[in-house]
Short mmCIF file of C-alpha atoms in Angstrom, two decimals:
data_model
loop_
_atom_site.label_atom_id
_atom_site.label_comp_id
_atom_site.label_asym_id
_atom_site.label_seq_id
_atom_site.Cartn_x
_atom_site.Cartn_y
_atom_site.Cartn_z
CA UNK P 100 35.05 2.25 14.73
CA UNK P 101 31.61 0.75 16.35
CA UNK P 102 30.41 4.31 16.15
CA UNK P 103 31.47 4.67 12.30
CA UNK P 104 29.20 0.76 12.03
CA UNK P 105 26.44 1.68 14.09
CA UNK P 106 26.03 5.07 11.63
CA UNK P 107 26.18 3.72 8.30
CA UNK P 108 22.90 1.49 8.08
CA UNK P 109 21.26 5.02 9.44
CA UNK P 110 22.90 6.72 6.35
CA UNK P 111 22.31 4.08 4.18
CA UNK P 112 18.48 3.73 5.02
CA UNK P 113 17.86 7.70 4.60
CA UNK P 114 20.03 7.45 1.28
CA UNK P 115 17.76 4.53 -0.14
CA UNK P 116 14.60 6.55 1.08
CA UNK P 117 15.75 9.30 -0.47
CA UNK P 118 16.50 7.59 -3.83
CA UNK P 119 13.04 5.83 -3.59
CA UNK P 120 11.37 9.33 -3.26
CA UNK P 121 13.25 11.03 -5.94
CA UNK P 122 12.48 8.25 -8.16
CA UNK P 123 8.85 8.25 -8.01
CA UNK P 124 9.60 13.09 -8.05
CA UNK P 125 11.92 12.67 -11.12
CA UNK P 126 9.67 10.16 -13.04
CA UNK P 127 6.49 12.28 -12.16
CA UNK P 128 8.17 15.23 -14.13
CA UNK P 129 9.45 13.27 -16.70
CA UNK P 130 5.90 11.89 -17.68
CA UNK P 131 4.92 15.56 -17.47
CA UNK P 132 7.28 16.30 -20.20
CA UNK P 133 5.71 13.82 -22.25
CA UNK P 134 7.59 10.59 -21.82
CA UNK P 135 5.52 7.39 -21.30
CA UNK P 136 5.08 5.51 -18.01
CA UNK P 137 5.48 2.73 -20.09
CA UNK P 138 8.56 3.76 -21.42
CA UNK P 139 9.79 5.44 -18.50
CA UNK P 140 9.45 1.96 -16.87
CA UNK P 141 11.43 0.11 -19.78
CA UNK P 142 14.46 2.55 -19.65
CA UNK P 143 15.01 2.40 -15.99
CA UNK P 144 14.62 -1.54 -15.81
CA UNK P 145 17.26 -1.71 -18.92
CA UNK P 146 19.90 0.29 -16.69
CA UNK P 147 19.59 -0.97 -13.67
CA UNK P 148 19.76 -4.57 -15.55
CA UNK P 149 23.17 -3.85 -17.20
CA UNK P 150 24.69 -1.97 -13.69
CA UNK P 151 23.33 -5.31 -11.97
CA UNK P 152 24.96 -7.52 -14.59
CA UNK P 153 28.96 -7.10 -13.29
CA UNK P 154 27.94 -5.96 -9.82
CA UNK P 155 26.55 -9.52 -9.59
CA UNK P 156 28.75 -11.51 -11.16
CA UNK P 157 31.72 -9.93 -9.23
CA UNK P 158 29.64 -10.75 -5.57
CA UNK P 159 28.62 -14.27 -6.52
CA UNK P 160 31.50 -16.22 -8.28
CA UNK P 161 30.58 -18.91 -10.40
CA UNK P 162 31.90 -21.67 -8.03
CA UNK P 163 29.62 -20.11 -5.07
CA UNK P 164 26.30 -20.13 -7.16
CA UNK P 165 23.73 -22.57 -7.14
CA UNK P 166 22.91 -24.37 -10.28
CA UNK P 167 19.82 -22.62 -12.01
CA UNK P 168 17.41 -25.09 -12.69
CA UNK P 169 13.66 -24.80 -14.85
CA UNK P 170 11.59 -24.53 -11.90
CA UNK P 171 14.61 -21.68 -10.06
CA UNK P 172 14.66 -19.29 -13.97
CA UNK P 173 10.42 -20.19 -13.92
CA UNK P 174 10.37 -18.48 -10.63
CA UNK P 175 12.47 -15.05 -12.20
CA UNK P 176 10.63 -15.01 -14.79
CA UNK P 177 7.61 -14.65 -12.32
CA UNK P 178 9.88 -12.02 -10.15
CA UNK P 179 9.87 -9.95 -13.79
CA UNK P 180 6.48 -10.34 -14.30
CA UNK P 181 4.77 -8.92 -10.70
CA UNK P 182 8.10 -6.76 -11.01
CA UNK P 183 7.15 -5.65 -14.55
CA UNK P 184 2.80 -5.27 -13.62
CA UNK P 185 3.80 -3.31 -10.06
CA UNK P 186 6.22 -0.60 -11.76
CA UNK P 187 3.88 0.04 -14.55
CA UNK P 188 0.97 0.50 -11.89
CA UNK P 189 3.26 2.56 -9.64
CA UNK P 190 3.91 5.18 -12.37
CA UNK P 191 0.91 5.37 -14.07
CA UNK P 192 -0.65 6.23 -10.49
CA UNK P 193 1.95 8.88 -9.91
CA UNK P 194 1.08 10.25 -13.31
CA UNK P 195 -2.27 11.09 -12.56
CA UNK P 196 -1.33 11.53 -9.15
CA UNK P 197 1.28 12.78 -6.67
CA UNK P 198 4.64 10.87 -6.18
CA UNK P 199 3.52 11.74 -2.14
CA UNK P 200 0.33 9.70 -2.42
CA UNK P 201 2.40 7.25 -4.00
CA UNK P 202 4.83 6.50 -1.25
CA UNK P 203 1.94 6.60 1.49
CA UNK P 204 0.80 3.67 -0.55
CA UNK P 205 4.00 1.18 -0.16
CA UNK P 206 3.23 1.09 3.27
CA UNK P 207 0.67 -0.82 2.52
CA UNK P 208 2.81 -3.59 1.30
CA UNK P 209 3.79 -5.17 4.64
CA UNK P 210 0.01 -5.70 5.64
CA UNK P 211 -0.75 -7.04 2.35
CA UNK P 212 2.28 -9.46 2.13
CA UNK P 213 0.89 -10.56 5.78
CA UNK P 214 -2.56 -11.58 4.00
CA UNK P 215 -1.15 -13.38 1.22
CA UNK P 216 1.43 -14.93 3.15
CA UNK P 217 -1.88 -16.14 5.30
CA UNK P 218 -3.61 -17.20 2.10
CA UNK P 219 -0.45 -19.21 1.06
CA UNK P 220 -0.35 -20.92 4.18
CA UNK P 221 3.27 -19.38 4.88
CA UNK P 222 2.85 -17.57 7.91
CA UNK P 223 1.09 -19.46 11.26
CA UNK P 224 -2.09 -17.22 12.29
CA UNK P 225 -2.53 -17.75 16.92
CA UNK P 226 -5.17 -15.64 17.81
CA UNK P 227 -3.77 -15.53 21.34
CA UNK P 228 -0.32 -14.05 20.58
CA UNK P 229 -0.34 -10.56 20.60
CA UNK P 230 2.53 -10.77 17.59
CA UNK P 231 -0.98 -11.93 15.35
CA UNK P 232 -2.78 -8.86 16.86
CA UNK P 233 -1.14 -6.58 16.06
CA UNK P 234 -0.19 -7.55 12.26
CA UNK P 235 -3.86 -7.78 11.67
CA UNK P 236 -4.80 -4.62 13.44
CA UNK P 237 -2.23 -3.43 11.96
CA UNK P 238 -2.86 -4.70 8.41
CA UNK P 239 -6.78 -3.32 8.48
CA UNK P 240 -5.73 0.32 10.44
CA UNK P 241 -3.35 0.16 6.95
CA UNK P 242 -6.18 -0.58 4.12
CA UNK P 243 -8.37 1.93 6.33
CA UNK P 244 -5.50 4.83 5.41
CA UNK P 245 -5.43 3.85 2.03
CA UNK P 246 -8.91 4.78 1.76
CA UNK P 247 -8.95 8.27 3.65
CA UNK P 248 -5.53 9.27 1.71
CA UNK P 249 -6.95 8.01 -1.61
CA UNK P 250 -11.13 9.12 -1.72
CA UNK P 251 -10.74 11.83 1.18
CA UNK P 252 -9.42 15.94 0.79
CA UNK P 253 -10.11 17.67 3.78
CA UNK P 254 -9.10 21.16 4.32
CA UNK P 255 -6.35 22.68 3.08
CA UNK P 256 -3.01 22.88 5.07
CA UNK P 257 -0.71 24.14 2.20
CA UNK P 258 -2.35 25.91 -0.36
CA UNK P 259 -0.98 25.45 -4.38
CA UNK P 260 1.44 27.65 -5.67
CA UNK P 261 -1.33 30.63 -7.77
CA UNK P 262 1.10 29.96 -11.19
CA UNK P 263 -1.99 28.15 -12.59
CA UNK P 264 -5.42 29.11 -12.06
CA UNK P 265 -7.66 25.85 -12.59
CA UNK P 266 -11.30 25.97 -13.76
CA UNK P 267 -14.45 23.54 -11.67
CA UNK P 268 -14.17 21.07 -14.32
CA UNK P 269 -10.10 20.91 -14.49
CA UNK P 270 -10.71 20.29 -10.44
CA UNK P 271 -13.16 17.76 -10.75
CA UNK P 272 -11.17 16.29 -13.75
CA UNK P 273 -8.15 15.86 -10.73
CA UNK P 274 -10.10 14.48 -7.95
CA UNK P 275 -11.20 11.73 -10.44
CA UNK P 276 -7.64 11.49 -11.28
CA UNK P 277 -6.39 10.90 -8.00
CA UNK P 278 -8.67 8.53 -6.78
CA UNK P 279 -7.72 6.46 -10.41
CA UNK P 280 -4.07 7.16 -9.78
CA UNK P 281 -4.73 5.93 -5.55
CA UNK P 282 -6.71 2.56 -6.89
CA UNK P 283 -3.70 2.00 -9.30
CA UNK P 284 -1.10 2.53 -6.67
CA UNK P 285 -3.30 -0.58 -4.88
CA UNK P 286 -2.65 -3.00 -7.26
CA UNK P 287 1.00 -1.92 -7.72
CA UNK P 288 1.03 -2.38 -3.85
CA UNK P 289 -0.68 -5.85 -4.19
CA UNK P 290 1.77 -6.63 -7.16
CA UNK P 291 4.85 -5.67 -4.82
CA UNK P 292 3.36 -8.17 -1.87
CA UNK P 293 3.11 -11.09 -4.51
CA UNK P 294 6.78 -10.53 -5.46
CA UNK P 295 7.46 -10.40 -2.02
CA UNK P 296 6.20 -13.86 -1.74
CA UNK P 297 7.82 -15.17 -4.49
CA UNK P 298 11.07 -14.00 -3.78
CA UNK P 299 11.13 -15.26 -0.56
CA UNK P 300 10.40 -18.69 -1.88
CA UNK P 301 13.09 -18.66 -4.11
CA UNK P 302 15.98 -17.39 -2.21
CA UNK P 303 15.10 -20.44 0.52
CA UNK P 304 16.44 -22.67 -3.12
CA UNK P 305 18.80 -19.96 -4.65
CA UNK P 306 20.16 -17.56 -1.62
CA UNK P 307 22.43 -15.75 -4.12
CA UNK P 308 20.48 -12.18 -3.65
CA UNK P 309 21.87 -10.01 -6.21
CA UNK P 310 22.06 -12.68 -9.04
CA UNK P 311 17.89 -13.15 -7.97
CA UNK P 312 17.90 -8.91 -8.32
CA UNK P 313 19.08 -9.09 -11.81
CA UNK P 314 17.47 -11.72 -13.14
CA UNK P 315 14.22 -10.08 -11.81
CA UNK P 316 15.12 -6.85 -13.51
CA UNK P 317 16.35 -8.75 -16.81
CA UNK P 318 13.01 -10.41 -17.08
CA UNK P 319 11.49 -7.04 -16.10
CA UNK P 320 13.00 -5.55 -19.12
CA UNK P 321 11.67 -8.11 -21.51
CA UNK P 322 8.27 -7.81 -20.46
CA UNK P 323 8.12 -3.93 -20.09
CA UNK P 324 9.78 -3.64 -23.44
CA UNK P 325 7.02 -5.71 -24.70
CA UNK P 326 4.05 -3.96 -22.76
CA UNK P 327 5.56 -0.50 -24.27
CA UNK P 328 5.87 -1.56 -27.80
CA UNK P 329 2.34 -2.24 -27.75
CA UNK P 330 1.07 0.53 -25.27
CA UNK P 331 3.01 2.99 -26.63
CA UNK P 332 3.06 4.04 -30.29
CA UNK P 333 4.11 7.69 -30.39
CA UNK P 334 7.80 8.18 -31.22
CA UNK P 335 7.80 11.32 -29.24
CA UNK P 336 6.92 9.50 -25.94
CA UNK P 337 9.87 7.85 -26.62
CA UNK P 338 12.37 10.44 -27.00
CA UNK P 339 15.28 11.33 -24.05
CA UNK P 340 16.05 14.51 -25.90
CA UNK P 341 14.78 16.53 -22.78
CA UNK P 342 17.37 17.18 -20.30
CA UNK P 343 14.84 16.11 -17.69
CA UNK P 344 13.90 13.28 -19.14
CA UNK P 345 17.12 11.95 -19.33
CA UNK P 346 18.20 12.60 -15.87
CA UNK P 347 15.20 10.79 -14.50
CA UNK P 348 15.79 7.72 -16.51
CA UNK P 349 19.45 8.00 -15.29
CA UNK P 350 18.23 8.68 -11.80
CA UNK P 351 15.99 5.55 -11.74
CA UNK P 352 17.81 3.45 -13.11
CA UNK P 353 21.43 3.48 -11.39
CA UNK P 354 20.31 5.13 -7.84
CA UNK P 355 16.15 4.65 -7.71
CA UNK P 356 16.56 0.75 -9.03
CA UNK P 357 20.44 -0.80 -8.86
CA UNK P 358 21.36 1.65 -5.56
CA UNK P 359 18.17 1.79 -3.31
CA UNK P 360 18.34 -2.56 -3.83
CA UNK P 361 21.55 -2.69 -2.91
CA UNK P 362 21.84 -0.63 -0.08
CA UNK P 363 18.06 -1.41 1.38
CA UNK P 364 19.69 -5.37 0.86
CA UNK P 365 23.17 -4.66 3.01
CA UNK P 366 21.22 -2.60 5.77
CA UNK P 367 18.66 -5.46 5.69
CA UNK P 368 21.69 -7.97 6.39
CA UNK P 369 23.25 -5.68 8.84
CA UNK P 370 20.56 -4.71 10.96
CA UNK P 371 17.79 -6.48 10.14
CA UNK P 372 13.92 -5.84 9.20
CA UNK P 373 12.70 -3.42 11.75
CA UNK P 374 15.44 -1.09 11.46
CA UNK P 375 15.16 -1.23 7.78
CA UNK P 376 11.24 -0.80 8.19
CA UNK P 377 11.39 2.09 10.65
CA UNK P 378 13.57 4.51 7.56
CA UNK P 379 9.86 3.91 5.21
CA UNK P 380 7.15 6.93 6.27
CA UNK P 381 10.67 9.22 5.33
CA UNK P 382 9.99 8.39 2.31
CA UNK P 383 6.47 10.66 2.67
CA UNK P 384 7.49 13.52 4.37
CA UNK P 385 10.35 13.98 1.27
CA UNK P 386 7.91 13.92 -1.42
CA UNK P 387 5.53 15.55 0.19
CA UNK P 388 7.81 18.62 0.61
CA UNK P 389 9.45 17.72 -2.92
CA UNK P 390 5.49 18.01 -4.52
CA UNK P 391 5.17 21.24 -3.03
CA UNK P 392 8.30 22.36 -3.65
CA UNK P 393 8.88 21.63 -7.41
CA UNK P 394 5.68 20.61 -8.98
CA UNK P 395 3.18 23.61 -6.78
CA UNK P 396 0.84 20.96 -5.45
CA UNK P 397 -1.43 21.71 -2.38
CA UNK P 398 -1.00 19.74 0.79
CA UNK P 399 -4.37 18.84 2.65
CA UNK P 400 -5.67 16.70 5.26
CA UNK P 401 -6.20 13.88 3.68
CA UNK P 402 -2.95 12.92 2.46
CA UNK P 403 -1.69 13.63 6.01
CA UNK P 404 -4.19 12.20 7.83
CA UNK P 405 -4.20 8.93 5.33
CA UNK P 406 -0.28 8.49 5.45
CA UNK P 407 -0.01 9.35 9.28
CA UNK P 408 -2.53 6.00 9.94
CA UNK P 409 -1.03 3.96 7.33
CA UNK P 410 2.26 4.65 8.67
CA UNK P 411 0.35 3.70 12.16
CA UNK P 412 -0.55 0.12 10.99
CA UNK P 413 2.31 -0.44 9.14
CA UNK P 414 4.71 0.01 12.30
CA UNK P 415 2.12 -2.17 13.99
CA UNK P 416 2.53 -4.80 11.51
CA UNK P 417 6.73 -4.89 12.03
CA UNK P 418 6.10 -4.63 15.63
CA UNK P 419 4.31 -7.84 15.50
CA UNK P 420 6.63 -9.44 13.37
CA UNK P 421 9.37 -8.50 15.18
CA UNK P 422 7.70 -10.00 17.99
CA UNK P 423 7.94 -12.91 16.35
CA UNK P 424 11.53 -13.34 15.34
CA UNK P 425 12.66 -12.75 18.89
CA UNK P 426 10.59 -15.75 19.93
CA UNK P 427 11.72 -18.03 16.97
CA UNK P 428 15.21 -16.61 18.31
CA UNK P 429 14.57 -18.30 22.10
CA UNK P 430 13.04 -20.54 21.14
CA UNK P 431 15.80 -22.21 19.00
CA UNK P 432 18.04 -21.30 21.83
CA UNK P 433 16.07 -23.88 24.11
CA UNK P 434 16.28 -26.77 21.18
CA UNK P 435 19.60 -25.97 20.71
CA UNK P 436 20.74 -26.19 24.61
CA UNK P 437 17.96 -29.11 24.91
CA UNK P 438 19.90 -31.22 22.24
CA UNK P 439 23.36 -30.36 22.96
CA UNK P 440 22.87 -31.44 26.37
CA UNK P 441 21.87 -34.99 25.31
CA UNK P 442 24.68 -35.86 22.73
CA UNK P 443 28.02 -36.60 23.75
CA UNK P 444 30.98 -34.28 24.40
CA UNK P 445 32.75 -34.04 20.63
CA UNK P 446 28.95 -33.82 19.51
CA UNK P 447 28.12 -30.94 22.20
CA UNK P 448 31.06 -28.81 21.03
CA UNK P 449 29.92 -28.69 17.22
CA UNK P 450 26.39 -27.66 17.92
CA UNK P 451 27.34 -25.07 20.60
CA UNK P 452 28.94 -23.62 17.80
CA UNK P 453 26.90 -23.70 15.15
CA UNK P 454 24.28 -22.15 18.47
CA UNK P 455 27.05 -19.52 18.94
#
């Protein structure tokens, strides 16, 4: 039975990885087929909405919620929005892209939550603790990846499958296109830090996590609806009458959006951060092989090199914040013993359990 616990969070994590890469794999070839990133976006948000919508209300009864308040539905609305901005980033990236350079990039996220949570005066910055070290080493070692894996080739290590021979200008026209696609993955990244923020302000007033999920995915849907209307006014990019189209909307939308939450949210409760953190740089090596595999892209340095340091500072980063939770951990050991011991006897047995 402790063997059957300890397994599942590692089966979990390589399932969520897995749906996270064969998101960003299925929605590259859908938007090959034609179908906006826009609209790609929109269908995906709408399913993963209405899965969310029962799962939700069925984990969080109405007599367990918190009340939802101007300031707590102001604060989804935000979720939506950065939710809303990052996706339609992400994908437009990948389309002009590679869904591998796309999930080197969310390892940036951790570093770049660290600055804004700096900026926001949320996390404490000591120069002489090693824990601040290394997330800033770590956070710099991680832009400095971004940079080789987005403006730097290198060699070839994999060479693309001949089924397409490619003029000078069609090759120039794809380096421009993947440094484009790398500078839009950024923002998405710096999008996906903000709502990082934002969430974690909220759940410290409304800790019900799955009713936060789908009101950030029903405000999601709103504003992507809106941004494709506008963005997007060719019927055809609209259609799902493509067998792959459908299955990636399907795909993104129950396992890449409602299952890779879920299950990333019960390991994170489980296990905690780190182990949840240590299942990301997967994530590369599956679409990396997937790219090859089923879309004939070539595989050279740079991407390896890039995602092989970003994955450097982005362990660096947990390390350090890891760091820090075990001391926060001790340290509210020692208050707890400090004040039990001063309090009288019926006093000292409550707080020893609520220590416990």
């Amino acid at each position: 039975m402790a063997r059957k616990a300890a397994v599942l969070p590692i089966v979990g994590m390589v399932m969520a990885e897995c749906a996270q890469a064969g998101r960003m794999i299925l929605g590259k070839a859908a938007m090959s087929n034609g179908i906006s990133s826009f609209v790609f976006v929109l269908y995906s948000n709408a399913i993963a909405c209405l899965i969310l919508l029962p799962s939700s209300s069925l984990f969080h009864r109405s007599s367990e919620r918190p009340p939802l308040t101007p300031s707590i539905v102001s604060g989804f609305f935000l979720l939506g929005l950065f939710g809303c901005l990052g996706q339609s980033f992400c994908y437009a990236g990948i389309n002009l892209s590679s869904p591998t350079l796309g999930t080197a990039m969310l390892n940036l996220v951790p570093g770049l939550t660290f600055i804004l949570a700096i900026i926001f005066r949320m996390e404490n910055v000591d120069w002489k603790s090693y824990s601040t070290v290394a997330k800033s080493m770590g956070t710099i070692v991680s832009i400095g990846g971004a940079f080789i894996v987005t403006c730097y080739k290198g060699p070839l290590l994999l060479k693309a499958l001949p089924s397409v021979t490619k003029s000078s200008h069609q090759v120039l026209l794809q380096q421009s296109n993947w440094v484009l696609g790398g500078l839009l993955m950024a923002v998405d990244c710096a999008t996906a830090s903000s709502w990082l923020i934002v969430q974690a302000l909220i759940l410290k007033k409304y800790p019900a996590k799955l009713i936060v999920v789908f009101f950030h995915f029903f405000f999601s849907t709103i504003l992507s609806s809106i941004v494709a209307v506008v963005m997007e006014r060719d019927p055809s990019a609209w259609s799902l009458n493509s067998n792959i189209r459908l299955i990636a909307v399907l795909f993104s939308g129950i396992l890449g959006n409602a299952f890779e939450v879920g299950v990333t949210a019960w390991c994170l409760h489980k296990t905690g951060p780190v182990f949840v953190a240590i299942f990301a740089p997967l994530g590369i090596v599956i679409a990396a092989a997937a790219s090859v595999v089923c879309f004939g892209d070539a595989l050279d340095l740079g991407i390896v090199l890039g995602a092989a340091i970003i994955a450097i500072g982005f362990y660096a980063v947990i390390w350090g914040k890891a760091q820090e939770e075990v001391k926060k951990v001790e340290e509210d050991k020692e208050n707890c013993g400090s004040a039990s011991s001063s309090q009288k006897v019926p006093f000292l047995q409550n707080r020893s359990n609520d220590c416990a």
